[in-house]
Short mmCIF file of C-alpha atoms in Angstrom, two decimals:
data_model
loop_
_atom_site.label_atom_id
_atom_site.label_comp_id
_atom_site.label_asym_id
_atom_site.label_seq_id
_atom_site.Cartn_x
_atom_site.Cartn_y
_atom_site.Cartn_z
CA UNK A 210 0.00 0.00 0.00
CA UNK A 211 2.78 2.43 0.96
CA UNK A 212 4.57 3.47 -2.22
CA UNK A 213 8.04 4.83 -1.74
CA UNK A 214 7.45 8.52 -1.10
CA UNK A 215 9.22 11.24 -2.96
CA UNK A 216 9.72 13.14 0.25
CA UNK A 217 10.63 11.85 3.68
CA UNK A 218 7.62 11.89 6.00
CA UNK A 219 5.09 11.32 3.22
CA UNK A 220 3.66 8.16 4.76
CA UNK A 221 3.79 9.73 8.20
CA UNK A 222 1.74 12.72 7.07
CA UNK A 223 -0.81 10.55 5.26
CA UNK A 224 -1.18 8.37 8.35
CA UNK A 225 -1.51 11.36 10.65
CA UNK A 226 -4.33 12.67 8.45
CA UNK A 227 -6.04 9.27 8.52
CA UNK A 228 -5.78 9.05 12.30
CA UNK A 229 -7.34 12.47 12.79
CA UNK A 230 -9.95 11.74 10.10
CA UNK A 231 -11.05 8.59 11.94
CA UNK A 232 -11.25 10.56 15.18
CA UNK A 233 -13.27 13.35 13.56
CA UNK A 234 -15.69 11.06 11.71
CA UNK A 235 -16.07 9.01 14.89
CA UNK A 236 -16.85 12.12 16.89
CA UNK A 237 -19.09 13.98 14.46
CA UNK A 238 -20.06 11.61 11.64
CA UNK A 239 -19.48 12.33 7.97
CA UNK A 240 -21.63 15.46 7.84
CA UNK A 241 -20.26 17.01 10.99
CA UNK A 242 -16.55 16.50 10.38
CA UNK A 243 -14.65 19.09 8.34
CA UNK A 244 -11.49 18.81 6.27
CA UNK A 245 -10.27 21.98 7.97
CA UNK A 246 -10.72 20.48 11.44
CA UNK A 247 -9.10 17.21 10.41
CA UNK A 248 -6.13 19.08 8.93
CA UNK A 249 -5.77 21.19 12.06
CA UNK A 250 -5.79 18.11 14.32
CA UNK A 251 -3.18 16.47 12.09
CA UNK A 252 -1.05 19.61 12.14
CA UNK A 253 -1.08 20.00 8.34
CA UNK A 254 -2.48 22.44 5.82
CA UNK A 255 -5.98 21.55 4.49
CA UNK A 256 -4.46 21.62 1.00
CA UNK A 257 -2.35 18.59 1.94
CA UNK A 258 -5.51 16.67 2.88
CA UNK A 259 -6.90 17.38 -0.58
CA UNK A 260 -3.53 16.50 -2.12
CA UNK A 261 -3.44 13.04 -0.53
CA UNK A 262 -7.14 12.15 -0.49
CA UNK A 263 -9.07 14.42 -2.84
CA UNK A 264 -12.51 15.24 -1.43
CA UNK A 265 -13.89 14.77 2.07
CA UNK A 266 -15.86 11.82 0.68
CA UNK A 267 -12.70 10.14 -0.58
CA UNK A 268 -11.02 10.77 2.75
CA UNK A 269 -13.95 9.15 4.50
CA UNK A 270 -13.80 6.09 2.25
CA UNK A 271 -10.06 5.80 2.90
CA UNK A 272 -10.63 6.09 6.65
CA UNK A 273 -13.39 3.46 6.84
CA UNK A 274 -11.68 0.48 8.27
CA UNK A 275 -13.35 -1.92 10.64
CA UNK A 276 -11.45 -2.00 13.93
CA UNK A 277 -10.91 -5.76 13.53
CA UNK A 278 -10.20 -8.26 10.80
CA UNK A 279 -13.52 -9.81 9.71
CA UNK A 280 -11.93 -13.12 8.72
CA UNK A 281 -10.16 -13.33 12.04
CA UNK A 282 -13.50 -12.81 13.79
CA UNK A 283 -15.18 -15.49 11.66
CA UNK A 284 -12.43 -17.99 12.52
CA UNK A 285 -12.64 -17.06 16.20
CA UNK A 286 -16.39 -17.66 16.27
CA UNK A 287 -16.18 -20.99 14.43
CA UNK A 288 -13.33 -22.35 16.53
CA UNK A 289 -15.40 -22.98 19.67
CA UNK A 290 -18.39 -24.51 17.87
CA UNK A 291 -22.05 -23.69 18.41
CA UNK A 292 -21.94 -24.18 22.17
CA UNK A 293 -21.54 -20.82 23.86
CA UNK A 294 -21.32 -19.02 20.51
CA UNK A 295 -23.79 -16.34 21.64
CA UNK A 296 -21.53 -15.58 24.58
CA UNK A 297 -18.38 -15.47 22.46
CA UNK A 298 -20.11 -13.05 20.09
CA UNK A 299 -21.10 -10.71 22.90
CA UNK A 300 -17.64 -10.92 24.49
CA UNK A 301 -16.12 -9.94 21.19
CA UNK A 302 -18.52 -7.00 20.74
CA UNK A 303 -17.84 -5.77 24.26
CA UNK A 304 -14.07 -6.14 23.83
CA UNK A 305 -14.17 -4.05 20.63
CA UNK A 306 -16.32 -1.25 22.00
CA UNK A 307 -14.24 -1.26 25.19
CA UNK A 308 -11.25 0.10 23.24
CA UNK A 309 -11.75 3.85 22.80
CA UNK A 310 -10.14 3.99 19.37
CA UNK A 311 -12.14 1.03 18.03
CA UNK A 312 -15.34 2.43 19.46
CA UNK A 313 -14.63 5.77 17.81
CA UNK A 314 -14.26 4.10 14.41
CA UNK A 315 -17.38 1.98 14.89
CA UNK A 316 -19.43 5.00 15.91
CA UNK A 317 -18.17 6.97 12.95
CA UNK A 318 -19.37 4.19 10.67
CA UNK A 319 -22.69 3.79 12.50
CA UNK A 320 -23.39 7.55 12.53
CA UNK A 321 -22.58 7.89 8.85
CA UNK A 322 -24.50 4.77 7.82
CA UNK A 323 -27.75 6.72 7.86
CA UNK A 324 -26.49 9.09 5.16
CA UNK A 325 -23.57 7.38 3.42
CA UNK A 326 -23.94 4.12 1.46
CA UNK A 327 -20.27 3.22 1.94
CA UNK A 328 -20.58 3.40 5.69
CA UNK A 329 -23.71 1.24 5.45
CA UNK A 330 -21.69 -1.19 3.35
CA UNK A 331 -18.99 -1.35 6.01
CA UNK A 332 -21.65 -2.22 8.60
CA UNK A 333 -23.07 -4.90 6.30
CA UNK A 334 -19.50 -6.19 5.92
CA UNK A 335 -19.49 -7.30 9.56
CA UNK A 336 -22.49 -9.46 8.73
CA UNK A 337 -21.28 -10.76 5.39
CA UNK A 338 -17.61 -11.37 6.16
CA UNK A 339 -17.80 -12.48 9.78
CA UNK A 340 -21.16 -13.56 11.16
CA UNK A 341 -22.62 -15.23 8.09
CA UNK A 342 -19.55 -17.31 7.11
CA UNK A 343 -19.14 -18.45 10.72
CA UNK A 344 -22.78 -19.47 11.14
CA UNK A 345 -22.75 -21.19 7.75
CA UNK A 346 -19.63 -23.12 8.57
CA UNK A 347 -21.22 -24.36 11.78
CA UNK A 348 -23.99 -25.93 9.70
CA UNK A 349 -26.89 -24.03 11.27
CA UNK A 350 -30.05 -23.85 9.11
CA UNK A 351 -31.24 -20.46 7.81
CA UNK A 352 -27.81 -18.91 8.37
CA UNK A 353 -28.72 -15.66 6.53
CA UNK A 354 -31.75 -14.87 8.67
CA UNK A 355 -30.04 -15.89 11.93
CA UNK A 356 -26.88 -13.93 11.15
CA UNK A 357 -28.95 -10.87 10.23
CA UNK A 358 -30.96 -11.06 13.45
CA UNK A 359 -27.77 -11.31 15.50
CA UNK A 360 -26.22 -8.43 13.59
CA UNK A 361 -29.29 -6.29 14.18
CA UNK A 362 -29.29 -7.07 17.90
CA UNK A 363 -25.68 -6.02 18.33
CA UNK A 364 -26.14 -2.93 16.13
CA UNK A 365 -29.22 -2.02 18.19
CA UNK A 366 -27.19 -2.36 21.39
CA UNK A 367 -24.42 -0.12 20.07
CA UNK A 368 -27.04 2.38 18.90
CA UNK A 369 -28.80 2.36 22.26
CA UNK A 370 -25.68 2.45 24.40
CA UNK A 371 -23.50 4.86 22.49
CA UNK A 372 -25.61 6.87 20.05
CA UNK A 373 -28.96 7.41 21.75
CA UNK A 374 -27.78 6.89 25.33
CA UNK A 375 -30.40 4.56 26.77
CA UNK A 376 -29.67 4.65 30.49
CA UNK A 377 -29.98 0.95 31.41
CA UNK A 378 -27.61 0.13 28.54
CA UNK A 379 -25.10 2.86 29.34
CA UNK A 380 -25.22 1.97 33.04
CA UNK A 381 -24.80 -1.79 32.65
CA UNK A 382 -21.33 -3.22 33.26
CA UNK A 383 -19.92 -5.08 30.23
CA UNK A 384 -20.13 -8.39 32.12
CA UNK A 385 -23.79 -7.76 32.92
CA UNK A 386 -24.58 -7.06 29.27
CA UNK A 387 -22.73 -10.21 28.20
CA UNK A 388 -24.69 -12.27 30.72
CA UNK A 389 -28.00 -10.69 29.70
CA UNK A 390 -27.58 -10.82 25.93
CA UNK A 391 -25.61 -14.06 25.38
CA UNK A 392 -28.64 -16.37 25.96
CA UNK A 393 -30.71 -14.21 23.60
CA UNK A 394 -28.09 -14.51 20.86
CA UNK A 395 -27.79 -18.24 21.56
CA UNK A 396 -31.55 -18.66 21.11
CA UNK A 397 -31.30 -16.72 17.85
CA UNK A 398 -28.75 -19.31 16.71
CA UNK A 399 -30.70 -22.36 17.79
CA UNK A 400 -34.46 -21.64 17.88
CA UNK A 401 -36.60 -23.09 15.06
CA UNK A 402 -36.89 -20.47 12.33
CA UNK A 403 -39.94 -19.95 10.12
CA UNK B 116 -53.01 23.84 19.96
CA UNK B 117 -54.65 25.61 17.01
CA UNK B 118 -55.15 29.24 17.94
CA UNK B 119 -57.81 31.11 16.00
CA UNK B 120 -55.96 32.37 12.97
CA UNK B 121 -55.97 35.96 11.91
CA UNK B 122 -56.27 34.89 8.28
CA UNK B 123 -58.32 32.13 6.78
CA UNK B 124 -56.15 29.16 5.82
CA UNK B 125 -53.58 29.79 8.52
CA UNK B 126 -53.93 26.37 10.11
CA UNK B 127 -54.07 24.76 6.67
CA UNK B 128 -50.78 26.34 5.65
CA UNK B 129 -49.07 25.42 8.90
CA UNK B 130 -50.26 21.83 8.55
CA UNK B 131 -49.17 21.63 4.92
CA UNK B 132 -45.70 22.77 5.95
CA UNK B 133 -45.62 20.15 8.73
CA UNK B 134 -46.68 17.41 6.33
CA UNK B 135 -43.97 18.22 3.83
CA UNK B 136 -41.42 18.70 6.65
CA UNK B 137 -42.14 15.18 7.94
CA UNK B 138 -41.78 13.81 4.42
CA UNK B 139 -38.49 15.66 3.84
CA UNK B 140 -36.96 14.75 7.22
CA UNK B 141 -38.10 11.16 6.69
CA UNK B 142 -36.49 11.06 3.27
CA UNK B 143 -33.25 12.91 3.96
CA UNK B 144 -32.82 13.27 7.71
CA UNK B 145 -32.31 16.57 9.49
CA UNK B 146 -29.07 17.50 7.72
CA UNK B 147 -30.26 16.62 4.23
CA UNK B 148 -33.66 18.32 4.28
CA UNK B 149 -33.84 22.02 3.37
CA UNK B 150 -36.35 24.70 4.34
CA UNK B 151 -36.44 25.72 0.67
CA UNK B 152 -37.37 22.19 -0.46
CA UNK B 153 -39.95 21.82 2.30
CA UNK B 154 -41.51 25.17 1.33
CA UNK B 155 -41.59 24.20 -2.34
CA UNK B 156 -43.28 20.86 -1.58
CA UNK B 157 -45.85 22.67 0.58
CA UNK B 158 -46.43 25.25 -2.15
CA UNK B 159 -45.49 28.21 0.06
CA UNK B 160 -42.74 30.78 0.22
CA UNK B 161 -39.74 29.81 2.43
CA UNK B 162 -40.36 33.01 4.39
CA UNK B 163 -43.69 31.55 5.55
CA UNK B 164 -41.88 28.51 6.95
CA UNK B 165 -39.68 30.83 8.98
CA UNK B 166 -42.71 32.88 9.98
CA UNK B 167 -44.56 29.88 11.41
CA UNK B 168 -41.66 27.81 12.75
CA UNK B 169 -38.52 29.95 13.03
CA UNK B 170 -35.42 27.94 12.19
CA UNK B 171 -35.08 24.54 10.49
CA UNK B 172 -34.29 23.13 13.92
CA UNK B 173 -37.53 24.47 15.37
CA UNK B 174 -39.43 23.07 12.39
CA UNK B 175 -37.84 19.69 13.00
CA UNK B 176 -38.82 19.74 16.65
CA UNK B 177 -42.39 20.67 15.71
CA UNK B 178 -42.50 17.87 13.15
CA UNK B 179 -41.18 15.12 15.45
CA UNK B 180 -44.22 13.18 16.37
CA UNK B 181 -44.21 9.45 16.90
CA UNK B 182 -46.58 7.78 14.44
CA UNK B 183 -48.53 6.27 17.34
CA UNK B 184 -49.64 7.23 20.82
CA UNK B 185 -47.12 5.81 23.33
CA UNK B 186 -49.72 5.44 26.08
CA UNK B 187 -52.05 3.64 23.74
CA UNK B 188 -49.22 1.24 22.87
CA UNK B 189 -48.43 0.66 26.55
CA UNK B 190 -52.07 -0.16 27.29
CA UNK B 191 -52.25 -2.46 24.27
CA UNK B 192 -49.17 -4.38 25.41
CA UNK B 193 -50.37 -4.74 29.00
CA UNK B 194 -53.88 -5.83 28.08
CA UNK B 195 -52.92 -9.34 26.89
CA UNK B 196 -50.57 -10.07 29.79
CA UNK B 197 -47.08 -11.56 29.59
CA UNK B 198 -48.16 -14.53 27.46
CA UNK B 199 -47.44 -13.81 23.84
CA UNK B 200 -46.21 -10.29 24.65
CA UNK B 201 -43.14 -10.73 22.42
CA UNK B 202 -45.39 -11.52 19.50
CA UNK B 203 -47.72 -8.60 20.18
CA UNK B 204 -44.71 -6.28 20.29
CA UNK B 205 -43.41 -7.50 16.94
CA UNK B 206 -46.89 -7.33 15.38
CA UNK B 207 -47.17 -3.75 16.50
CA UNK B 208 -43.73 -2.84 15.11
CA UNK B 209 -44.53 -4.49 11.78
CA UNK B 210 -47.93 -2.79 11.58
CA UNK B 211 -46.35 0.63 12.14
CA UNK B 212 -43.55 0.23 9.62
CA UNK B 213 -46.02 -1.25 7.15
CA UNK B 214 -47.72 2.15 6.82
CA UNK B 215 -45.64 4.30 4.45
CA UNK B 216 -46.34 7.55 6.27
CA UNK B 217 -45.53 6.11 9.69
CA UNK B 218 -42.38 4.49 8.36
CA UNK B 219 -41.29 7.81 6.86
CA UNK B 220 -41.64 9.55 10.22
CA UNK B 221 -39.85 6.74 12.08
CA UNK B 222 -36.97 6.77 9.61
CA UNK B 223 -36.69 10.53 9.86
CA UNK B 224 -36.33 10.20 13.61
CA UNK B 225 -33.91 7.26 13.35
CA UNK B 226 -31.73 8.99 10.73
CA UNK B 227 -31.60 12.21 12.72
CA UNK B 228 -30.99 10.47 16.05
CA UNK B 229 -27.30 10.15 15.24
CA UNK B 230 -26.89 13.93 15.02
CA UNK B 231 -29.84 15.50 16.84
CA UNK B 232 -30.46 15.01 20.57
CA UNK B 233 -34.18 15.70 20.19
CA UNK B 234 -34.59 12.92 17.66
CA UNK B 235 -32.67 10.64 20.01
CA UNK B 236 -35.05 11.71 22.77
CA UNK B 237 -38.05 10.80 20.61
CA UNK B 238 -36.56 7.33 20.10
CA UNK B 239 -35.96 6.98 23.83
CA UNK B 240 -39.57 8.06 24.32
CA UNK B 241 -40.78 4.79 22.78
CA UNK B 242 -38.85 2.99 25.49
CA UNK B 243 -39.79 5.25 28.37
CA UNK B 244 -43.45 5.89 27.60
CA UNK B 245 -44.48 2.55 26.09
CA UNK B 246 -42.22 -0.43 26.66
CA UNK B 247 -41.02 0.33 30.16
CA UNK B 248 -44.40 1.21 31.72
CA UNK B 249 -45.96 -1.89 30.13
CA UNK B 250 -43.24 -4.25 31.33
CA UNK B 251 -43.30 -2.64 34.78
CA UNK B 252 -47.05 -2.99 35.06
CA UNK B 253 -46.79 -6.68 34.21
CA UNK B 254 -44.56 -7.15 37.26
CA UNK B 255 -41.52 -8.50 35.44
CA UNK B 256 -38.21 -8.13 37.33
CA UNK B 257 -35.47 -5.86 35.93
CA UNK B 258 -37.98 -4.01 33.74
CA UNK B 259 -35.47 -1.31 32.72
CA UNK B 260 -32.88 -3.72 31.35
CA UNK B 261 -35.47 -5.94 29.63
CA UNK B 262 -37.31 -3.01 28.07
CA UNK B 263 -34.00 -1.55 26.84
CA UNK B 264 -32.94 -4.85 25.29
CA UNK B 265 -36.29 -5.18 23.52
CA UNK B 266 -36.08 -1.59 22.33
CA UNK B 267 -32.57 -2.15 20.97
CA UNK B 268 -33.64 -5.29 19.13
CA UNK B 269 -36.50 -3.55 17.37
CA UNK B 270 -34.37 -0.47 16.62
CA UNK B 271 -31.67 -2.77 15.22
CA UNK B 272 -34.25 -4.46 13.00
CA UNK B 273 -35.51 -1.14 11.66
CA UNK B 274 -31.93 -0.01 11.10
CA UNK B 275 -31.03 -3.23 9.28
CA UNK B 276 -34.20 -3.46 7.22
CA UNK B 277 -34.74 0.15 6.25
CA UNK B 278 -31.54 2.13 6.78
CA UNK B 279 -28.70 -0.22 5.95
CA UNK B 280 -30.67 -2.63 3.76
CA UNK B 281 -29.60 -6.03 5.06
CA UNK B 282 -30.97 -8.42 2.44
CA UNK B 283 -32.40 -11.21 4.62
CA UNK B 284 -34.26 -8.55 6.61
CA UNK B 285 -35.51 -6.63 3.60
CA UNK B 286 -36.53 -9.88 1.86
CA UNK B 287 -38.37 -11.43 4.81
CA UNK B 288 -42.17 -11.20 4.77
CA UNK B 289 -43.58 -9.39 7.82
CA UNK B 290 -45.16 -12.64 9.06
CA UNK B 291 -41.81 -14.41 8.82
CA UNK B 292 -40.09 -11.68 10.81
CA UNK B 293 -42.82 -11.80 13.46
CA UNK B 294 -42.45 -15.59 13.73
CA UNK B 295 -38.64 -15.37 13.89
CA UNK B 296 -38.32 -12.49 16.34
CA UNK B 297 -41.31 -13.00 18.69
CA UNK B 298 -39.71 -15.93 20.61
CA UNK B 299 -36.49 -13.92 20.98
CA UNK B 300 -38.40 -10.96 22.46
CA UNK B 301 -40.36 -13.34 24.68
CA UNK B 302 -37.10 -14.80 26.02
CA UNK B 303 -35.87 -11.27 26.67
CA UNK B 304 -38.98 -10.75 28.79
CA UNK B 305 -38.75 -13.99 30.73
CA UNK B 306 -35.13 -15.24 30.91
CA UNK B 307 -33.28 -14.84 34.22
CA UNK B 308 -31.38 -11.55 34.13
CA UNK B 309 -28.02 -10.89 35.79
#
């Protein structure tokens, strides 16, 4: 990905811009973030942002990067089999949103998903590259519907806890949420489906 | 609410503006909708929008109106008792989003909730004025956590089906979704909670 730069510090500058772009999109969403603010936080001239990334839209696309490797997650979920899978899913979700930088990226994607198709695609990617392959590989029937229902439950939790601020969800300790939600996800994996 | 107008047609104009505001916010969210476009759709001058509602923000606040009466929903949920409550909840959700105008209003609120605290408050209102009182009245333990988990599941479904466009959720017939999700909501109402 990194071509040899013509100037020293080229990759460093590009990366600094990406880091502050992720922070800004995470904080304010696509609409709220500004190239000027991102440039300021990165300590560069706004012209440099345009030089490296073109428009704000292109910068956003470059900065969309799930805070985990979807294939790694799929493998992790499959490894332990169907038993306790609901709990492993919740533990993974909680471990990701427990890291401030990962949470910031996730929220940036979630906030922008309502207005930007590429952010929506990144959210769908979690379903299509992680949950669905894992559930398929475990041989569960109706994997598409089950994976989608699990995805929507976790997205709803993130939305309630971090975007809308639903008190019982913001107040719950991660362990309490895992204990409360894991059996619900497990039922979603195992209940008869219409 | 309707004061006696000084001119004939005053209430009619105000209502026309509200109708096209709800449509525009539903279509494009708070950021995307414009006072100019709303005025055009209502067949009035933009100055009239400002005259009746002030800013775009004030217009949005005036137009936020859940497409159902929260107290009516609470009563409806309580009436049948805990048995089959998960199914009644899903049937209600599906009946609301099956009406184009109601769906439009809901999506406007959901899209704006990521950037506007008042839209987020309207979403929380479904929890606080409908789900929570109903679950409390039925004497279930941990009503706050259960109601929040149910709320987040339904919000996640709406998000997946209508905002992000997750295929298995968009493709499922309403009856299939009710059959798939009702037992999951029922478990959320009845499972032991940490």
